[in-house]
């Protein structure tokens, strides 16, 4: 993988203070839920006692979906290829309706501890284990990228080494996720989401002010052919079209909201189906808002650099570095704001990592470890201890994989490819289970043939 060691930006004490504040707040929440909140049972540790409110659940769902990769990558996509990405907003608003009407009521009313528990009720224990392992493997491979990209951003604007930044993110995340359980994950997600939103809104505000207002930004993008919303070319070989963005995002968003173990775990942590549905509506609003903001940042980047592309001039090596470059330019007279931006990107990474590790630990325990015990169910305290150990080990595994990411690009490619394959397979299995009554024998035959 290309090294992204740039000349350090002016990252002064104020910037480091803001970043440190965000990390300390995350640690403080973990400490609070470790010592002053019950974590001595599976229900408390993994489901928050099924008493969580709409606000932390919705904020966590938004934060988990908006990774640091998205905050940096979406504006770069719009800068390079235009506003056709905004077609994704259709899926942002439609898929929550599909989930609330067709998927969520079935899973919630079964009072499941794990999403894949549905598969043993509908098909077999083997199908449940297969689903759990597919999910876990895809998360383990993809998580290092979620940590590595924000670490590159931190390196670009501050000069702090990528390895040190990644290690710091992982250490903080592992601590509060391991000892604080789901409650700590949800509330840190909520606080971190506020950091992320504050960061991107400041960038948009300063960018609009610096570039002569919204009207001027739209005019420059229109002149450059960047305002495009309805490219209806049906060819599957076209990189960007209405169909590739709409169909692709419909599938991805349906997988994330409806059959993602982390999303359903959060819904199971709520005291009623009505509150779970309300959290879904707010999630749709939050994700749509963030997408609008990141699209706006992409248009701002084009308005700033359309006449002098910093990649072409050699100032940066790839478009993914363009947003950090822009931030260092516009915040030079505002001490602390560059730190707020970095905190926002790191917060997005922390929330994605903590949610994934917490969910993986619960999924592996429910679907595999508990099966090993069979009739000898361990005590509540032992269950909590086992899950904490699993959370710690999964976090350490992610740290080791981050070290590999720095040496090779293949893990990025593997993560993206595996994510697409596994998401499609899991979505097919759940749709068969929910909507095709005779799917049981068909799925068994398919699995048997795959194993032979």
mmCIF file of N, CA and C in Angstrom, residues 60-136:
data_model
loop_
_atom_site.group_PDB
_atom_site.id
_atom_site.type_symbol
_atom_site.label_atom_id
_atom_site.label_comp_id
_atom_site.label_asym_id
_atom_site.label_seq_id
_atom_site.Cartn_x
_atom_site.Cartn_y
_atom_site.Cartn_z
ATOM 1 N N UNK A 60 -26.527 5.539 17.686
ATOM 2 C CA UNK A 60 -25.562 4.466 17.473
ATOM 3 C C UNK A 60 -25.695 3.865 16.082
ATOM 4 N N UNK A 61 -26.927 3.675 15.620
ATOM 5 C CA UNK A 61 -27.145 3.131 14.278
ATOM 6 C C UNK A 61 -26.592 4.069 13.207
ATOM 7 N N UNK A 62 -26.791 5.366 13.403
ATOM 8 C CA UNK A 62 -26.246 6.343 12.447
ATOM 9 C C UNK A 62 -24.720 6.320 12.493
ATOM 10 N N UNK A 63 -24.168 6.344 13.709
ATOM 11 C CA UNK A 63 -22.712 6.377 13.860
ATOM 12 C C UNK A 63 -22.058 5.133 13.286
ATOM 13 N N UNK A 64 -22.674 3.969 13.503
ATOM 14 C CA UNK A 64 -22.105 2.718 13.011
ATOM 15 C C UNK A 64 -22.111 2.659 11.491
ATOM 16 N N UNK A 65 -23.100 3.294 10.875
ATOM 17 C CA UNK A 65 -23.208 3.266 9.417
ATOM 18 C C UNK A 65 -22.265 4.263 8.749
ATOM 19 N N UNK A 66 -21.974 5.375 9.436
ATOM 20 C CA UNK A 66 -21.121 6.419 8.854
ATOM 21 C C UNK A 66 -19.703 6.241 9.379
ATOM 22 N N UNK A 67 -18.890 5.476 8.676
ATOM 23 C CA UNK A 67 -17.514 5.234 9.104
ATOM 24 C C UNK A 67 -16.611 6.389 8.677
ATOM 25 N N UNK A 68 -15.376 6.359 9.188
ATOM 26 C CA UNK A 68 -14.403 7.360 8.769
ATOM 27 C C UNK A 68 -14.125 7.287 7.280
ATOM 28 N N UNK A 69 -14.216 6.079 6.720
ATOM 29 C CA UNK A 69 -14.027 5.911 5.276
ATOM 30 C C UNK A 69 -15.082 6.705 4.523
ATOM 31 N N UNK A 70 -16.338 6.649 5.008
ATOM 32 C CA UNK A 70 -17.425 7.366 4.330
ATOM 33 C C UNK A 70 -17.241 8.876 4.439
ATOM 34 N N UNK A 71 -16.843 9.361 5.613
ATOM 35 C CA UNK A 71 -16.675 10.805 5.799
ATOM 36 C C UNK A 71 -15.599 11.375 4.884
ATOM 37 N N UNK A 72 -14.570 10.591 4.618
ATOM 38 C CA UNK A 72 -13.488 11.055 3.748
ATOM 39 C C UNK A 72 -13.736 10.661 2.294
ATOM 40 N N UNK A 73 -14.279 9.460 2.085
ATOM 41 C CA UNK A 73 -14.431 8.922 0.736
ATOM 42 C C UNK A 73 -15.603 9.476 -0.043
ATOM 43 N N UNK A 74 -16.736 9.728 0.620
ATOM 44 C CA UNK A 74 -17.909 10.236 -0.109
ATOM 45 C C UNK A 74 -17.655 11.600 -0.761
ATOM 46 N N UNK A 75 -17.064 12.568 -0.036
ATOM 47 C CA UNK A 75 -16.747 13.839 -0.703
ATOM 48 C C UNK A 75 -15.788 13.666 -1.882
ATOM 49 N N UNK A 76 -14.825 12.744 -1.756
ATOM 50 C CA UNK A 76 -13.894 12.496 -2.860
ATOM 51 C C UNK A 76 -14.623 11.915 -4.065
ATOM 52 N N UNK A 77 -15.609 11.057 -3.817
ATOM 53 C CA UNK A 77 -16.423 10.483 -4.898
ATOM 54 C C UNK A 77 -17.188 11.576 -5.639
ATOM 55 N N UNK A 78 -17.802 12.481 -4.896
ATOM 56 C CA UNK A 78 -18.565 13.568 -5.512
ATOM 57 C C UNK A 78 -17.628 14.509 -6.262
ATOM 58 N N UNK A 79 -16.466 14.804 -5.689
ATOM 59 C CA UNK A 79 -15.485 15.657 -6.368
ATOM 60 C C UNK A 79 -15.095 15.063 -7.719
ATOM 61 N N UNK A 80 -14.866 13.762 -7.757
ATOM 62 C CA UNK A 80 -14.356 13.120 -8.970
ATOM 63 C C UNK A 80 -15.436 12.834 -9.999
ATOM 64 N N UNK A 81 -16.648 12.464 -9.530
ATOM 65 C CA UNK A 81 -17.652 11.945 -10.470
ATOM 66 C C UNK A 81 -18.996 12.660 -10.413
ATOM 67 N N UNK A 82 -19.145 13.645 -9.555
ATOM 68 C CA UNK A 82 -20.375 14.414 -9.547
ATOM 69 C C UNK A 82 -21.387 13.957 -8.520
ATOM 70 N N UNK A 83 -22.555 14.583 -8.578
ATOM 71 C CA UNK A 83 -23.577 14.417 -7.537
ATOM 72 C C UNK A 83 -24.507 13.235 -7.762
ATOM 73 N N UNK A 84 -24.198 12.365 -8.714
ATOM 74 C CA UNK A 84 -25.060 11.206 -8.943
ATOM 75 C C UNK A 84 -25.145 10.319 -7.705
ATOM 76 N N UNK A 85 -24.143 10.439 -6.843
ATOM 77 C CA UNK A 85 -24.149 9.675 -5.590
ATOM 78 C C UNK A 85 -25.387 9.986 -4.743
ATOM 79 N N UNK A 86 -25.990 11.158 -4.967
ATOM 80 C CA UNK A 86 -27.160 11.554 -4.173
ATOM 81 C C UNK A 86 -28.352 10.631 -4.389
ATOM 82 N N UNK A 87 -28.319 9.808 -5.438
ATOM 83 C CA UNK A 87 -29.384 8.821 -5.659
ATOM 84 C C UNK A 87 -29.488 7.875 -4.458
ATOM 85 N N UNK A 88 -28.390 7.723 -3.717
ATOM 86 C CA UNK A 88 -28.399 6.868 -2.529
ATOM 87 C C UNK A 88 -29.422 7.329 -1.501
ATOM 88 N N UNK A 89 -29.809 8.600 -1.543
ATOM 89 C CA UNK A 89 -30.787 9.123 -0.586
ATOM 90 C C UNK A 89 -32.139 8.429 -0.727
ATOM 91 N N UNK A 90 -32.460 7.949 -1.921
ATOM 92 C CA UNK A 90 -33.729 7.233 -2.111
ATOM 93 C C UNK A 90 -33.752 5.992 -1.226
ATOM 94 N N UNK A 91 -32.654 5.232 -1.261
ATOM 95 C CA UNK A 91 -32.569 4.031 -0.424
ATOM 96 C C UNK A 91 -32.583 4.392 1.057
ATOM 97 N N UNK A 92 -31.926 5.504 1.419
ATOM 98 C CA UNK A 92 -31.896 5.930 2.824
ATOM 99 C C UNK A 92 -33.297 6.071 3.405
ATOM 100 N N UNK A 93 -34.253 6.506 2.586
ATOM 101 C CA UNK A 93 -35.607 6.780 3.068
ATOM 102 C C UNK A 93 -36.571 5.620 2.837
ATOM 103 N N UNK A 94 -36.337 4.826 1.790
ATOM 104 C CA UNK A 94 -37.276 3.748 1.453
ATOM 105 C C UNK A 94 -37.006 2.477 2.256
ATOM 106 N N UNK A 95 -35.742 2.101 2.392
ATOM 107 C CA UNK A 95 -35.406 0.834 3.046
ATOM 108 C C UNK A 95 -35.862 0.776 4.510
ATOM 109 N N UNK A 96 -35.758 1.857 5.307
ATOM 110 C CA UNK A 96 -36.306 1.781 6.666
ATOM 111 C C UNK A 96 -37.785 1.416 6.694
ATOM 112 N N UNK A 97 -38.553 1.882 5.711
ATOM 113 C CA UNK A 97 -39.971 1.518 5.626
ATOM 114 C C UNK A 97 -40.109 0.017 5.384
ATOM 115 N N UNK A 98 -39.305 -0.511 4.457
ATOM 116 C CA UNK A 98 -39.327 -1.949 4.162
ATOM 117 C C UNK A 98 -38.966 -2.745 5.412
ATOM 118 N N UNK A 99 -37.938 -2.301 6.123
ATOM 119 C CA UNK A 99 -37.501 -3.014 7.322
ATOM 120 C C UNK A 99 -38.575 -3.009 8.406
ATOM 121 N N UNK A 100 -39.147 -1.846 8.656
ATOM 122 C CA UNK A 100 -40.151 -1.711 9.715
ATOM 123 C C UNK A 100 -41.412 -2.519 9.412
ATOM 124 N N UNK A 101 -41.752 -2.643 8.145
ATOM 125 C CA UNK A 101 -42.974 -3.348 7.763
ATOM 126 C C UNK A 101 -42.782 -4.857 7.598
ATOM 127 N N UNK A 102 -41.593 -5.294 7.151
ATOM 128 C CA UNK A 102 -41.448 -6.687 6.731
ATOM 129 C C UNK A 102 -40.440 -7.507 7.534
ATOM 130 N N UNK A 103 -39.404 -6.906 8.061
ATOM 131 C CA UNK A 103 -38.348 -7.673 8.725
ATOM 132 C C UNK A 103 -38.373 -7.519 10.245
ATOM 133 N N UNK A 104 -38.310 -6.270 10.712
ATOM 134 C CA UNK A 104 -38.164 -6.001 12.140
ATOM 135 C C UNK A 104 -39.251 -6.638 13.003
ATOM 136 N N UNK A 105 -40.546 -6.559 12.638
ATOM 137 C CA UNK A 105 -41.576 -7.165 13.494
ATOM 138 C C UNK A 105 -41.377 -8.660 13.705
ATOM 139 N N UNK A 106 -40.945 -9.368 12.674
ATOM 140 C CA UNK A 106 -40.735 -10.816 12.792
ATOM 141 C C UNK A 106 -39.625 -11.105 13.791
ATOM 142 N N UNK A 107 -38.482 -10.463 13.625
ATOM 143 C CA UNK A 107 -37.340 -10.734 14.496
ATOM 144 C C UNK A 107 -37.595 -10.266 15.927
ATOM 145 N N UNK A 108 -38.191 -9.083 16.084
ATOM 146 C CA UNK A 108 -38.391 -8.542 17.433
ATOM 147 C C UNK A 108 -39.387 -9.385 18.223
ATOM 148 N N UNK A 109 -40.482 -9.760 17.606
ATOM 149 C CA UNK A 109 -41.528 -10.503 18.318
ATOM 150 C C UNK A 109 -41.094 -11.904 18.725
ATOM 151 N N UNK A 110 -40.043 -12.424 18.107
ATOM 152 C CA UNK A 110 -39.505 -13.721 18.518
ATOM 153 C C UNK A 110 -38.643 -13.609 19.771
ATOM 154 N N UNK A 111 -38.352 -12.359 20.197
ATOM 155 C CA UNK A 111 -37.528 -12.099 21.387
ATOM 156 C C UNK A 111 -36.189 -12.839 21.319
ATOM 157 N N UNK A 112 -35.499 -12.646 20.215
ATOM 158 C CA UNK A 112 -34.219 -13.309 19.990
ATOM 159 C C UNK A 112 -33.099 -12.611 20.757
ATOM 160 N N UNK A 113 -32.068 -13.360 21.112
ATOM 161 C CA UNK A 113 -30.855 -12.769 21.664
ATOM 162 C C UNK A 113 -29.862 -12.428 20.561
ATOM 163 N N UNK A 114 -29.908 -13.203 19.483
ATOM 164 C CA UNK A 114 -29.025 -13.014 18.334
ATOM 165 C C UNK A 114 -29.841 -13.170 17.062
ATOM 166 N N UNK A 115 -29.536 -12.370 16.049
ATOM 167 C CA UNK A 115 -30.263 -12.451 14.785
ATOM 168 C C UNK A 115 -30.217 -13.852 14.205
ATOM 169 N N UNK A 116 -29.063 -14.511 14.313
ATOM 170 C CA UNK A 116 -28.904 -15.816 13.672
ATOM 171 C C UNK A 116 -29.626 -16.928 14.419
ATOM 172 N N UNK A 117 -30.174 -16.607 15.584
ATOM 173 C CA UNK A 117 -31.053 -17.548 16.279
ATOM 174 C C UNK A 117 -32.290 -17.841 15.430
ATOM 175 N N UNK A 118 -32.680 -16.880 14.602
ATOM 176 C CA UNK A 118 -33.820 -17.088 13.693
ATOM 177 C C UNK A 118 -33.550 -18.238 12.733
ATOM 178 N N UNK A 119 -32.297 -18.380 12.311
ATOM 179 C CA UNK A 119 -31.966 -19.402 11.318
ATOM 180 C C UNK A 119 -32.128 -20.815 11.864
ATOM 181 N N UNK A 120 -31.878 -21.007 13.159
ATOM 182 C CA UNK A 120 -32.085 -22.347 13.723
ATOM 183 C C UNK A 120 -33.575 -22.627 13.896
ATOM 184 N N UNK A 121 -34.363 -21.586 14.154
ATOM 185 C CA UNK A 121 -35.813 -21.765 14.256
ATOM 186 C C UNK A 121 -36.429 -22.060 12.894
ATOM 187 N N UNK A 122 -35.876 -21.467 11.859
ATOM 188 C CA UNK A 122 -36.444 -21.611 10.512
ATOM 189 C C UNK A 122 -35.822 -22.749 9.723
ATOM 190 N N UNK A 123 -34.502 -22.962 9.896
ATOM 191 C CA UNK A 123 -33.815 -23.975 9.099
ATOM 192 C C UNK A 123 -33.160 -25.033 9.986
ATOM 193 N N UNK A 124 -31.937 -24.777 10.423
ATOM 194 C CA UNK A 124 -31.202 -25.763 11.216
ATOM 195 C C UNK A 124 -30.084 -25.072 11.980
ATOM 196 N N UNK A 125 -29.503 -25.800 12.942
ATOM 197 C CA UNK A 125 -28.392 -25.224 13.698
ATOM 198 C C UNK A 125 -27.187 -24.982 12.790
ATOM 199 N N UNK A 126 -26.973 -25.853 11.819
ATOM 200 C CA UNK A 126 -25.859 -25.672 10.891
ATOM 201 C C UNK A 126 -25.974 -24.376 10.112
ATOM 202 N N UNK A 127 -27.197 -24.040 9.706
ATOM 203 C CA UNK A 127 -27.417 -22.784 8.986
ATOM 204 C C UNK A 127 -27.111 -21.595 9.891
ATOM 205 N N UNK A 128 -27.488 -21.714 11.157
ATOM 206 C CA UNK A 128 -27.222 -20.644 12.121
ATOM 207 C C UNK A 128 -25.721 -20.420 12.287
ATOM 208 N N UNK A 129 -24.972 -21.498 12.467
ATOM 209 C CA UNK A 129 -23.525 -21.387 12.632
ATOM 210 C C UNK A 129 -22.880 -20.818 11.373
ATOM 211 N N UNK A 130 -23.353 -21.271 10.210
ATOM 212 C CA UNK A 130 -22.817 -20.765 8.948
ATOM 213 C C UNK A 130 -23.027 -19.255 8.829
ATOM 214 N N UNK A 131 -24.237 -18.801 9.128
ATOM 215 C CA UNK A 131 -24.531 -17.373 9.067
ATOM 216 C C UNK A 131 -23.662 -16.576 10.021
ATOM 217 N N UNK A 132 -23.494 -17.093 11.234
ATOM 218 C CA UNK A 132 -22.681 -16.412 12.241
ATOM 219 C C UNK A 132 -21.221 -16.315 11.815
ATOM 220 N N UNK A 133 -20.681 -17.398 11.278
ATOM 221 C CA UNK A 133 -19.283 -17.403 10.853
ATOM 222 C C UNK A 133 -19.055 -16.491 9.651
ATOM 223 N N UNK A 134 -20.003 -16.484 8.712
ATOM 224 C CA UNK A 134 -19.890 -15.606 7.544
ATOM 225 C C UNK A 134 -19.843 -14.147 7.989
ATOM 226 N N UNK A 135 -20.755 -13.785 8.897
ATOM 227 C CA UNK A 135 -20.792 -12.406 9.400
ATOM 228 C C UNK A 135 -19.486 -12.046 10.104
ATOM 229 N N UNK A 136 -19.020 -12.929 10.985
ATOM 230 C CA UNK A 136 -17.819 -12.646 11.767
ATOM 231 C C UNK A 136 -16.593 -12.501 10.875
#
